[in-house]
Amino acid sequence: MKISFPYMGTTILYKKLLEILGHEVIMPPRPTRKTFDLGVKYSPEFACFPLKVITGTYIEALEKGAEVLVTSGGHGPCRAGFYHEVHERVLKNIGYDNEIIVFDALKDNFFKVLSSFFKIKANNSFAKVKEAIKTVYKMSYSLDKLEKEVTKRRAYEVTKGEFTTAWRKIKELYDNKVFTSEDVEKVELEAYELLNSIKIKEIPEQEKIRIGIVGEIYVVMEPSVNMEIEETLNSLGVEVERSQYLSEWIEFTLVPSRYSKSHEYEILKKADKWLEIGIGGHAKQSVGFIVDFYDRGFDGIIQLMPFGCLPELVAQSIIPKMSNELGIPVLSLSIDEQIGNANVQTRLEAFLDLVKSIKFEKQNKSNIISLQDIINRNRIANRTKEGIL
Amino acid sequence: MKIGIPRALLYYYYSPFWKTFFEELGIEMVISPKTSKAILDKGIKESVPEICVPIKIFNGHVVTLLEKDVDYVLIPRMVSIKKGEFFCPKFMGLPDIVRHSIPNAEDKILYPQIKTNSDNLAKATDILQLAEPLGLSYSELKSALKKAGKEWARFNKICKKGYLIPEANKLMQEKLVKAAPRSGDITIGLLGYVYNVYDEFVSMNVYKRLQDLNVNLVTFEMIRNKDINKYLKKMPKRLFWTFSNKLMGAGHYLNNNPGIDGIIHLSAFVCGPDSMLGQVLESETQKTKKPFMTVRVDEHTGENHLITRIEAFADMIRNSKKKRRWA
């Protein structure tokens, strides 16, 4: 059975899992303008942007010959849990009658998850499935570790583009060389050698700028949707870390809480003061990660969200006060099919100027302009852009 | 002591409940005035630009109440009133939005968590935690809750007899309420959340305008729970949001009811739950060939376009009805 899936983050992980289990994988193409257009054309007008992109991806994958689509479900109250229902209707409307296999959370619909599991398991033995899961689990950790390294070092590369090329090569390495969980370590060593061979500029510690990215999981994790924001920031000479990584998502969502060693529980605790209950999506994580990045000495935060995202809007409402109280600048960017590269680039550059001026003023302790003033100025500038003032 | 209640969001659905509750406790209740441009502008100033207009209006009402020198503003944190279903994330985070985005709101809001399994809030035990800030005892609150629950059930029953919420509120004094008279020549299902349909400012009085056009209206509050649930049970996966599910069930019911001539879906711009609901309703009504129209409102909507559209919709229905009669 030819399987495909939504395109998000390091997609070779899903590919690997399905391949080890002996399925033929139709790799969904990386989302492009064409994908967005297809998605926008067929999705409900006010659906959130990730739904539209995934609609486009599904159509492209089905055109490439996929027979079955695999995706994750959800239990609300964020819209994402209802995606597959809408997708099924949309695809049926344009004449695709393909099956979508959904993995809901185990506790919501045990039997459906079980039946989905057996569809994917096919004729493989349980031992093989276990090995496949173990391999992918290890791989996700290893890849995320490397990616963090890339988005850190890329800020200081001597020749532009070397790390991006290396990162692509690393993903190919994992794709071609990892077949069992033992392979992961060997390949990881190789990957590190590759990264270490790239020349980087020496920058004194106090001049390094670190930016944390928080927000809705899809737009945070998928570079083609957020206009390669990490790469753009790196090219402007700052280190970047995200709130969402695939390994963290697996640890938090799929591993039962009793065995999970997820960092996210701590993060949620940090958000308690601001957002008392979980309200779906990743709003509470976004808020928690802002506190976490602040605690770890980051210099600025960027919040990414799809236009009209329900949970992230709640987080966005809280952010101005957080930014004021913690004294860390935050830029909120909402993303949809109409956003342009130049717009984002300009806003990022302006934001980084602000971050730098705050940082260096703090270091020089010359209190000509207080921190508060700068943040207020930033807020006003932001709001002017959004069209309030 | 004065408690402020914002006339926004679920106020329209639960006003008899809170009214009785605070009357029983002998606490003065200050309800913010009807939504106006001034209130909306206050709300817009304190809200993020992208958020939907009902939340902006709500914020405006909270600001207005705070200016009025109330001791507290009541903002229940609506989490769930049905097992396995929730409210829109914005409702769940509403107290957090208010206390972190409106200046001076932090210590002035009361936000009991509503997590129960019935539309009737009498069993939402978290409301009892209000005892401390209100300076009353648990038992007093308990009996008030019970009384409020009873009143609300009566109100709900009146609605089911075919009355819109403002009409039902007026009929609360009467002992015996007859079924609503139906004088119009066509019947239209008006689907929308209470805070869109009954907020005269944002909906620009759509229900009164329709009534003036000699149209009978059916809203989800008038439809029996049994009928709503009958269609919901057939769905493979329900929506996560209680009121959206009610609209969904009501929509299916109206769609398959030959007595209904058309359906209008009233929705706010960028409403997330409605983006899913609307898509389903639209494809379902296409199957039965029932006239269906979506009216989307926000802070910029002009009145004229709304009037033109609903008049045209009513005319179209009348014409096709006439044609059918002659055919």
XYZ file of C-alpha atoms in Angstrom:
716
model
C 0.000 0.000 0.000
C 1.382 3.368 -1.055
C 1.365 5.682 1.934
C 1.809 9.403 2.306
C 1.499 11.910 5.166
C 1.402 15.649 5.920
C 4.692 17.462 5.496
C 5.980 18.800 8.806
C 9.524 19.245 10.051
C 12.043 16.430 9.575
C 9.804 14.271 7.417
C 12.376 11.516 6.966
C 11.293 10.238 10.375
C 7.796 9.305 9.250
C 9.232 7.970 6.025
C 11.709 5.792 7.898
C 9.072 4.363 10.230
C 6.815 3.359 7.380
C 9.691 2.041 5.278
C 11.018 -0.203 8.024
C 7.524 -1.657 8.254
C 7.716 -2.464 4.551
C 5.300 0.096 3.168
C 5.906 1.916 -0.037
C 6.204 5.598 0.852
C 5.180 8.375 -1.480
C 7.178 11.309 -0.198
C 4.902 14.364 -0.093
C 6.543 17.292 -1.895
C 7.846 20.163 0.192
C 5.086 22.815 0.382
C 5.504 25.546 -2.220
C 3.377 28.392 -3.508
C 1.534 25.846 -5.641
C 0.674 23.789 -2.555
C -0.699 26.856 -0.788
C -2.778 27.788 -3.832
C -4.228 24.302 -4.115
C -5.027 24.270 -0.423
C -6.624 27.698 -0.453
C -8.706 26.784 -3.471
C -10.288 23.712 -1.933
C -10.350 24.371 1.832
C -13.009 26.272 3.763
C -12.258 29.975 3.501
C -11.733 30.628 7.201
C -9.975 27.401 8.075
C -6.576 27.902 9.621
C -3.512 28.020 7.434
C -2.027 24.625 8.391
C -5.257 22.942 7.290
C -4.984 24.627 3.912
C -1.330 23.690 3.443
C -2.062 20.097 4.393
C -4.982 19.985 1.947
C -2.555 21.091 -0.747
C 0.021 18.542 0.349
C -2.545 15.743 0.286
C -3.645 16.640 -3.216
C -0.055 16.720 -4.449
C 0.733 13.428 -2.751
C -2.369 11.787 -4.205
C -1.411 13.076 -7.645
C 1.970 11.413 -7.155
C 0.156 8.128 -6.608
C -0.407 7.796 -2.862
C -3.262 5.495 -1.920
C -3.532 5.985 1.821
C -2.828 9.019 3.988
C -1.671 8.793 7.596
C -2.133 11.623 10.058
C -2.555 12.370 13.726
C -5.866 13.282 15.326
C -6.668 15.243 18.438
C -9.280 15.832 21.059
C -9.783 19.559 20.905
C -10.585 22.215 21.731
C -8.140 23.329 19.050
C -9.357 22.930 15.476
C -6.450 20.667 14.542
C -8.212 17.609 15.939
C -10.930 18.017 13.368
C -8.644 18.367 10.347
C -9.062 14.876 8.999
C -12.865 15.172 9.001
C -12.650 18.296 6.903
C -9.931 16.831 4.710
C -12.006 13.749 4.019
C -14.910 15.917 2.911
C -12.706 18.209 0.844
C -10.945 15.322 -0.886
C -14.223 13.556 -1.559
C -15.607 16.738 -3.110
C -12.777 16.850 -5.634
C -13.130 13.162 -6.337
C -10.499 11.422 -4.228
C -11.967 8.542 -2.286
C -8.789 7.606 -0.478
C -8.608 6.394 3.061
C -7.143 8.589 5.786
C -5.754 6.642 8.723
C -5.970 8.738 11.875
C -4.094 8.300 15.112
C -6.094 9.882 17.895
C -4.798 10.001 21.436
C -5.055 6.529 22.984
C -7.281 7.576 25.849
C -9.874 9.180 23.569
C -10.650 6.382 21.237
C -8.797 3.234 22.157
C -10.323 0.909 19.590
C -9.957 3.276 16.676
C -6.302 3.813 17.503
C -5.886 0.052 17.746
C -7.460 -0.504 14.360
C -5.303 2.259 12.871
C -2.297 0.612 14.447
C -3.102 -2.755 12.905
C -3.559 -1.189 9.489
C -0.054 0.235 9.687
C 1.400 -2.854 11.319
C 0.306 -4.966 8.330
C 2.076 -8.332 8.418
C 5.007 -7.308 10.555
C 5.743 -9.045 13.839
C 5.349 -7.057 17.045
C 9.110 -7.323 17.596
C 9.714 -5.642 14.283
C 7.226 -2.868 15.029
C 8.914 -2.329 18.375
C 12.307 -2.115 16.710
C 10.967 0.311 14.105
C 9.511 2.560 16.776
C 12.710 2.395 18.800
C 14.795 3.315 15.774
C 12.639 6.284 14.882
C 12.450 7.423 18.481
C 16.236 7.440 18.758
C 16.562 9.038 15.373
C 14.233 11.868 16.328
C 16.363 12.690 19.353
C 19.555 12.508 17.397
C 18.261 14.656 14.538
C 16.819 17.290 16.821
C 20.101 17.510 18.705
C 21.877 18.090 15.405
C 19.329 20.613 14.236
C 19.737 22.632 17.414
C 23.464 22.586 16.758
C 22.929 23.759 13.178
C 20.652 26.671 14.073
C 23.183 27.711 16.681
C 26.378 27.508 14.644
C 24.868 28.699 11.351
C 24.734 32.200 12.791
C 28.532 32.379 12.676
C 29.374 30.515 9.481
C 32.175 31.990 7.414
C 30.861 30.963 4.001
C 27.134 31.481 3.655
C 25.077 28.400 3.011
C 27.537 25.781 4.237
C 25.446 24.695 7.210
C 22.256 24.527 5.192
C 23.977 22.227 2.723
C 25.415 20.170 5.551
C 22.019 19.844 7.218
C 20.546 18.571 3.974
C 23.404 16.090 3.658
C 22.854 14.935 7.239
C 19.208 14.217 6.564
C 20.215 12.232 3.490
C 22.758 10.327 5.591
C 20.075 9.299 8.070
C 17.742 8.404 5.278
C 20.248 6.185 3.483
C 22.230 4.671 6.329
C 19.901 4.115 9.296
C 18.054 0.814 9.286
C 18.238 -0.311 12.909
C 18.517 1.533 16.197
C 22.261 0.718 16.397
C 22.958 2.603 13.198
C 21.816 5.863 14.740
C 24.918 6.375 16.859
C 27.317 5.638 14.021
C 25.562 8.060 11.709
C 25.413 10.673 14.426
C 29.196 10.602 14.784
C 29.549 11.030 11.052
C 27.127 13.942 11.105
C 29.034 15.663 13.891
C 32.256 15.297 11.927
C 30.548 17.011 9.036
C 29.378 19.885 11.227
C 32.745 20.258 12.963
C 34.532 20.553 9.657
C 32.716 23.801 8.864
C 34.616 26.960 9.734
C 32.889 29.423 12.052
C 33.668 32.942 13.200
C 34.784 33.445 16.770
C 32.371 35.797 18.523
C 32.826 36.835 22.160
C 30.144 35.367 24.403
C 28.645 38.709 25.432
C 28.026 39.695 21.824
C 26.018 36.621 20.941
C 22.298 37.160 20.429
C 19.870 34.342 21.083
C 16.281 34.278 19.868
C 13.637 31.778 20.920
C 10.779 30.856 18.631
C 7.459 29.859 20.182
C 4.006 29.286 18.786
C 1.767 26.898 16.953
C 3.515 23.630 16.184
C 3.019 23.450 12.429
C 4.198 26.926 11.533
C 7.042 26.689 14.048
C 8.345 23.368 12.783
C 7.855 23.648 9.046
C 10.415 25.990 7.437
C 8.668 26.101 4.073
C 5.587 27.547 5.748
C 7.314 30.062 8.015
C 9.563 31.298 5.209
C 12.678 29.680 6.669
C 12.576 31.997 9.610
C 15.384 30.154 11.372
C 17.675 30.408 8.381
C 16.789 34.079 7.914
C 17.551 34.827 11.547
C 20.795 32.866 11.350
C 21.844 34.809 8.296
C 21.311 37.982 10.315
C 23.847 36.611 12.794
C 21.707 35.372 15.676
C 21.316 31.954 17.274
C 17.869 30.393 17.211
C 16.054 27.765 19.226
C 12.471 26.626 18.796
C 9.867 25.609 21.330
C 8.731 22.662 19.267
C 10.848 19.728 18.200
C 9.566 16.443 16.910
C 11.292 14.413 19.628
C 9.700 16.580 22.320
C 6.315 16.178 20.676
C 6.704 12.392 20.603
C 7.860 12.323 24.217
C 4.992 14.487 25.421
C 2.115 13.300 23.256
C 2.784 9.664 22.544
C 4.717 8.377 25.554
C 2.416 7.760 28.560
C 3.008 10.453 31.149
C 4.237 7.942 33.722
C 7.275 6.999 31.607
C 7.737 10.254 29.830
C 10.811 12.316 30.627
C 9.468 15.251 28.699
C 10.785 18.698 29.433
C 7.333 20.035 28.600
C 5.828 19.307 32.026
C 8.253 21.802 33.537
C 7.392 24.292 30.831
C 3.690 23.977 31.571
C 4.388 24.659 35.231
C 6.196 27.850 34.298
C 3.108 29.023 32.413
C 0.724 28.534 35.342
C 1.030 32.096 36.519
C -0.073 33.471 33.166
C -2.461 30.909 31.797
C -4.060 28.830 34.481
C -5.420 25.934 32.472
C -4.497 24.178 29.259
C -6.701 25.573 26.537
C -5.738 23.306 23.677
C -3.187 23.638 20.942
C 0.175 24.810 22.194
C -0.865 28.094 23.790
C 0.234 27.119 27.272
C 3.520 25.771 25.947
C 4.104 29.026 24.074
C 3.592 31.032 27.235
C 5.719 28.617 29.264
C 8.532 28.669 26.732
C 8.660 32.459 26.819
C 9.341 32.217 30.546
C 11.782 29.369 29.944
C 13.730 31.206 27.236
C 13.836 34.235 29.487
C 15.165 32.157 32.375
C 17.840 30.752 30.112
C 19.016 34.231 29.175
C 17.654 34.554 25.653
C 17.522 38.060 24.238
C 14.247 38.028 22.365
C 11.226 35.903 21.472
C 9.331 35.478 18.240
C 5.830 34.081 18.383
C 4.611 32.414 15.217
C 0.980 31.574 14.619
C -1.357 30.885 11.760
C -3.796 33.749 11.155
C -6.792 33.412 13.482
C -5.315 30.495 15.473
C -7.649 30.102 18.456
C -5.265 29.102 21.266
C -2.355 31.260 20.114
C -4.594 34.336 20.104
C -5.110 33.826 23.815
C -1.347 33.607 24.250
C -0.907 36.701 22.104
C -3.305 38.616 24.345
C -1.154 37.801 27.349
C 2.220 38.426 25.728
C 2.388 42.259 25.901
C 2.134 42.130 29.677
C 4.654 39.290 29.903
C 7.053 41.191 27.722
C 6.693 44.234 29.962
C 7.066 42.388 33.201
C 9.935 40.133 32.192
C 11.616 42.832 30.142
C 12.123 40.700 27.074
C 11.029 41.897 23.616
C 8.504 39.705 21.807
C 7.494 39.878 18.173
C 4.248 38.206 17.088
C 3.992 37.153 13.477
C 0.834 35.659 12.100
C 1.218 33.654 8.994
C -1.177 32.875 6.195
C -1.179 32.539 2.431
C -0.923 36.287 1.989
C 2.243 36.950 3.936
C 5.203 38.178 1.946
C 8.915 37.556 2.363
C 9.861 41.230 2.302
C 7.397 42.030 5.067
C 8.825 39.363 7.345
C 12.421 40.268 6.526
C 11.843 43.932 7.367
C 10.077 43.182 10.597
C 12.767 40.731 11.657
C 15.530 43.213 10.936
C 13.770 45.949 12.894
C 13.124 43.551 15.738
C 16.749 42.452 15.870
C 17.950 46.061 15.948
C 15.749 46.558 18.962
C 16.919 43.362 20.646
C 20.537 44.341 20.118
C 20.084 47.861 21.401
C 18.422 46.550 24.548
C 21.126 43.999 25.120
C 24.026 46.359 24.666
C 22.423 49.079 26.689
C 21.942 46.636 29.510
C 25.627 45.727 29.295
C 26.858 49.303 29.131
C 24.507 50.292 31.928
C 24.140 53.698 30.297
C 20.592 54.432 31.199
C 19.890 57.102 28.660
C 16.798 55.263 27.551
C 15.222 52.864 29.987
C 14.384 49.330 28.989
C 10.748 50.069 29.557
C 10.823 52.896 27.034
C 12.303 50.714 24.375
C 9.751 48.000 24.924
C 6.921 50.478 24.845
C 8.310 51.921 21.697
C 8.393 48.414 20.230
C 4.804 47.796 21.192
C 3.689 51.009 19.597
C 5.653 50.233 16.464
C 4.082 46.782 16.331
C 0.606 48.075 16.815
C 1.074 50.743 14.194
C 2.027 48.013 11.807
C -1.043 45.996 12.747
C -3.076 49.056 12.077
C -4.391 49.887 15.528
C -2.824 53.232 16.089
C -21.407 45.035 47.211
C -21.773 45.428 43.455
C -21.080 42.698 40.942
C -20.615 43.643 37.340
C -21.857 41.357 34.600
C -20.715 42.084 31.048
C -23.601 42.035 28.576
C -21.655 39.950 26.125
C -20.902 36.375 25.086
C -22.930 33.864 27.084
C -24.734 36.558 29.086
C -27.630 36.156 26.683
C -27.912 32.445 27.400
C -27.372 32.571 31.145
C -28.738 35.941 32.239
C -31.801 34.505 34.087
C -29.443 32.221 35.978
C -27.077 34.912 37.238
C -29.920 37.327 37.853
C -31.710 34.914 40.185
C -28.461 33.831 41.777
C -27.421 37.318 42.825
C -30.960 38.388 43.714
C -31.168 35.424 46.101
C -27.875 36.432 47.676
C -28.965 40.053 48.015
C -26.079 41.343 45.958
C -26.528 44.228 43.592
C -25.903 43.280 40.006
C -24.671 45.858 37.516
C -25.200 44.798 33.932
C -23.254 46.775 31.370
C -25.360 48.746 28.881
C -26.185 47.426 25.443
C -23.240 47.236 23.070
C -22.512 50.524 21.357
C -19.796 51.926 19.160
C -18.143 53.434 22.246
C -18.049 50.082 24.034
C -16.702 48.311 20.978
C -13.984 50.948 20.577
C -12.916 50.472 24.186
C -12.710 46.751 23.529
C -10.731 47.140 20.343
C -8.203 49.261 22.188
C -7.511 46.523 24.729
C -7.586 43.515 22.408
C -5.165 42.005 19.938
C -6.222 43.021 16.437
C -6.722 39.504 15.102
C -9.174 38.263 17.697
C -12.863 37.849 16.810
C -15.322 40.671 17.382
C -17.334 38.988 20.199
C -14.194 38.931 22.368
C -13.438 42.564 21.537
C -16.975 43.460 22.557
C -16.588 41.469 25.748
C -13.411 43.356 26.630
C -15.235 46.615 25.953
C -17.968 45.651 28.386
C -15.427 44.726 31.051
C -13.700 48.114 30.667
C -17.074 49.857 30.894
C -17.921 47.995 34.084
C -14.563 48.740 35.674
C -15.155 52.428 35.011
C -18.460 52.121 36.841
C -16.813 51.320 40.135
C -18.080 47.808 40.644
C -16.418 45.670 43.287
C -15.979 42.683 41.041
C -16.667 41.649 37.482
C -17.881 38.107 36.980
C -16.153 36.253 34.168
C -16.903 32.546 34.480
C -14.203 30.377 32.934
C -16.316 28.220 30.657
C -14.484 24.950 30.239
C -17.111 22.326 29.587
C -20.827 21.795 30.032
C -20.910 18.394 28.404
C -18.709 15.365 28.825
C -16.006 15.189 26.179
C -16.845 18.599 24.784
C -15.278 21.966 25.472
C -15.702 25.607 24.729
C -13.699 27.537 22.192
C -10.133 28.063 23.542
C -10.824 31.772 23.795
C -13.613 31.113 26.307
C -11.362 28.833 28.298
C -8.652 31.443 28.437
C -11.002 34.413 28.751
C -10.201 35.317 32.380
C -6.485 35.166 31.501
C -7.007 37.397 28.477
C -8.896 39.911 30.587
C -6.611 40.009 33.573
C -3.458 40.307 31.470
C -4.650 42.706 28.828
C -7.017 45.106 30.592
C -5.306 47.479 33.024
C -6.440 47.214 36.666
C -8.519 44.120 36.002
C -6.233 41.696 37.793
C -7.769 41.866 41.297
C -11.223 42.855 40.199
C -12.411 39.796 38.405
C -14.032 36.652 39.739
C -13.600 33.629 37.570
C -15.177 30.451 38.832
C -14.393 27.510 36.597
C -17.460 25.987 34.969
C -16.864 22.311 34.413
C -20.053 20.349 34.554
C -22.129 18.022 32.445
C -25.321 19.933 31.880
C -26.374 23.205 30.276
C -27.833 24.098 33.637
C -25.066 25.573 35.767
C -26.705 24.625 39.072
C -24.303 21.709 39.427
C -21.153 23.653 38.626
C -19.777 23.367 42.139
C -16.850 25.674 41.481
C -19.266 28.575 41.699
C -19.380 27.889 45.445
C -15.819 29.165 45.700
C -17.284 32.631 45.245
C -18.340 32.382 48.894
C -15.054 33.819 50.107
C -14.813 36.979 47.987
C -18.535 37.639 48.373
C -18.353 37.215 52.132
C -21.171 34.689 52.279
C -21.502 31.130 53.471
C -21.469 27.993 51.366
C -25.016 27.076 52.308
C -26.355 30.449 51.207
C -24.654 30.028 47.858
C -25.878 26.491 47.539
C -29.520 27.417 47.972
C -29.122 30.377 45.617
C -27.575 28.080 43.034
C -30.478 25.704 43.330
C -32.998 28.459 42.893
C -31.069 29.920 39.966
C -30.931 26.519 38.324
C -34.690 26.178 38.611
C -35.304 29.599 37.137
C -32.937 28.896 34.272
C -34.673 25.599 33.530
C -37.979 27.444 33.359
C -36.460 29.987 31.027
C -35.066 27.252 28.840
C -38.495 25.623 28.683
C -40.069 28.870 27.510
C -37.460 29.112 24.758
C -38.342 25.622 23.609
C -41.912 26.755 23.099
C -40.672 28.781 20.164
C -39.601 32.088 21.691
C -36.409 33.975 21.028
C -34.344 34.737 24.125
C -35.450 38.391 24.552
C -39.074 37.290 24.216
C -38.581 34.476 26.694
C -37.021 36.912 29.169
C -40.158 39.040 29.006
C -42.392 36.013 29.544
C -40.586 34.914 32.704
C -43.162 36.614 34.931
C -46.093 34.735 33.476
C -47.141 31.430 34.960
C -48.468 29.711 31.870
C -46.791 30.265 28.546
C -48.474 29.151 25.362
C -46.597 28.081 22.253
C -45.340 31.024 20.246
C -47.722 32.350 17.598
C -46.537 31.903 14.027
C -47.830 34.709 11.872
C -45.223 34.936 9.118
C -45.624 33.357 5.722
C -42.150 31.822 5.533
C -39.968 30.165 8.171
C -36.213 30.618 8.303
C -33.749 28.865 10.561
C -31.355 31.420 12.059
C -28.206 29.636 13.171
C -25.679 31.529 15.197
C -24.210 31.849 18.657
C -26.366 33.769 21.126
C -23.781 36.534 21.408
C -23.947 37.174 17.677
C -27.683 36.803 17.148
C -28.881 38.801 20.146
C -26.219 41.481 20.308
C -28.174 44.161 18.514
C -25.062 46.109 17.649
C -22.971 43.440 15.999
C -25.823 41.568 14.321
C -27.452 44.875 13.421
C -30.736 43.596 14.722
C -30.918 40.809 12.227
C -33.636 38.898 14.051
C -35.921 41.909 14.369
C -35.354 42.816 10.747
C -36.292 39.317 9.692
C -39.397 39.421 11.845
C -40.320 42.734 10.265
C -40.116 41.032 6.898
C -42.892 38.730 8.124
C -40.570 35.781 8.633
C -40.960 33.160 11.354
C -37.645 32.399 13.006
C -36.319 29.155 14.420
C -33.115 29.260 16.447
C -31.242 26.458 18.152
C -32.681 27.318 21.584
C -36.156 26.481 20.299
C -35.279 23.006 19.124
C -35.671 20.168 21.560
C -32.439 18.581 22.803
C -33.720 15.237 21.579
C -33.903 16.497 18.017
C -30.489 18.117 18.189
C -28.854 15.012 19.581
C -30.544 12.692 17.108
C -28.424 14.085 14.282
C -25.300 14.502 16.348
C -25.277 10.824 17.198
C -24.918 9.917 13.533
C -21.779 11.963 13.083
C -18.513 9.992 12.943
C -16.661 12.596 14.985
C -18.380 15.441 16.720
C -17.004 18.919 16.938
C -15.260 19.733 20.203
C -17.310 22.793 21.023
C -20.666 22.433 22.769
C -22.450 25.347 21.185
C -21.062 24.555 17.743
C -22.406 21.054 18.177
C -25.794 22.448 19.121
C -25.746 24.507 15.936
C -24.618 21.501 13.961
C -27.429 19.330 15.340
C -29.936 22.124 14.883
C -28.671 22.684 11.338
C -29.162 19.054 10.418
C -32.604 19.055 11.984
C -33.687 22.209 10.138
C -32.161 20.973 6.923
C -34.269 17.830 6.976
C -37.417 19.578 8.123
C -39.801 20.401 5.232
C -41.405 23.172 7.301
C -38.233 25.228 7.112
C -37.845 27.296 3.973
C -34.255 28.385 4.345
C -31.289 28.657 6.704
C -29.156 31.671 7.565
C -25.835 31.087 9.303
C -24.722 34.144 11.221
C -21.045 34.037 12.048
C -18.306 36.357 13.209
C -15.234 37.021 11.076
C -12.349 34.583 11.817
C -14.549 32.476 14.083
C -12.574 29.245 14.285
C -15.327 26.789 15.216
C -17.598 28.291 12.563
C -15.002 27.768 9.853
C -15.459 24.023 10.383
C -19.186 24.121 11.108
C -19.995 26.330 8.128
C -18.252 23.973 5.729
C -20.305 21.010 6.962
C -23.598 22.929 6.939
C -22.952 24.219 3.456
C -22.258 20.807 1.974
C -25.253 19.273 3.788
C -27.681 21.946 2.578
C -26.398 21.497 -0.954
C -27.497 17.864 -0.785
C -31.065 18.744 0.210
C -31.194 21.889 -1.980
C -32.262 23.980 1.003
C -31.535 27.704 0.521
C -28.540 28.562 2.700
C -26.769 31.850 3.332
C -23.800 32.762 5.473
C -23.767 36.238 6.975
C -20.392 37.185 8.369
C -20.195 40.121 10.745
C -17.344 42.062 12.289
C -16.632 45.573 13.517
C -16.617 46.938 9.972
C -19.819 45.443 8.598
C -22.190 47.936 7.034
C -25.870 47.851 7.756
C -27.040 48.309 4.183
C -25.383 45.232 2.818
C -27.006 43.149 5.535
C -30.478 44.528 4.831
C -30.087 43.969 1.109
C -28.939 40.431 1.605
C -31.641 39.315 4.016
C -34.356 40.993 1.955
C -33.103 39.290 -1.176
C -32.935 35.972 0.648
C -36.502 36.272 1.934
C -37.763 37.379 -1.491
C -36.038 34.492 -3.195
C -37.631 32.026 -0.809
C -41.061 33.569 -1.279
C -40.745 33.472 -5.056
C -39.698 29.878 -5.196
C -42.504 28.982 -2.824
C -45.015 30.698 -5.072
C -43.641 28.973 -8.143
C -43.936 25.622 -6.449
C -47.535 26.338 -5.566
C -48.393 27.156 -9.191
C -46.448 24.355 -10.707
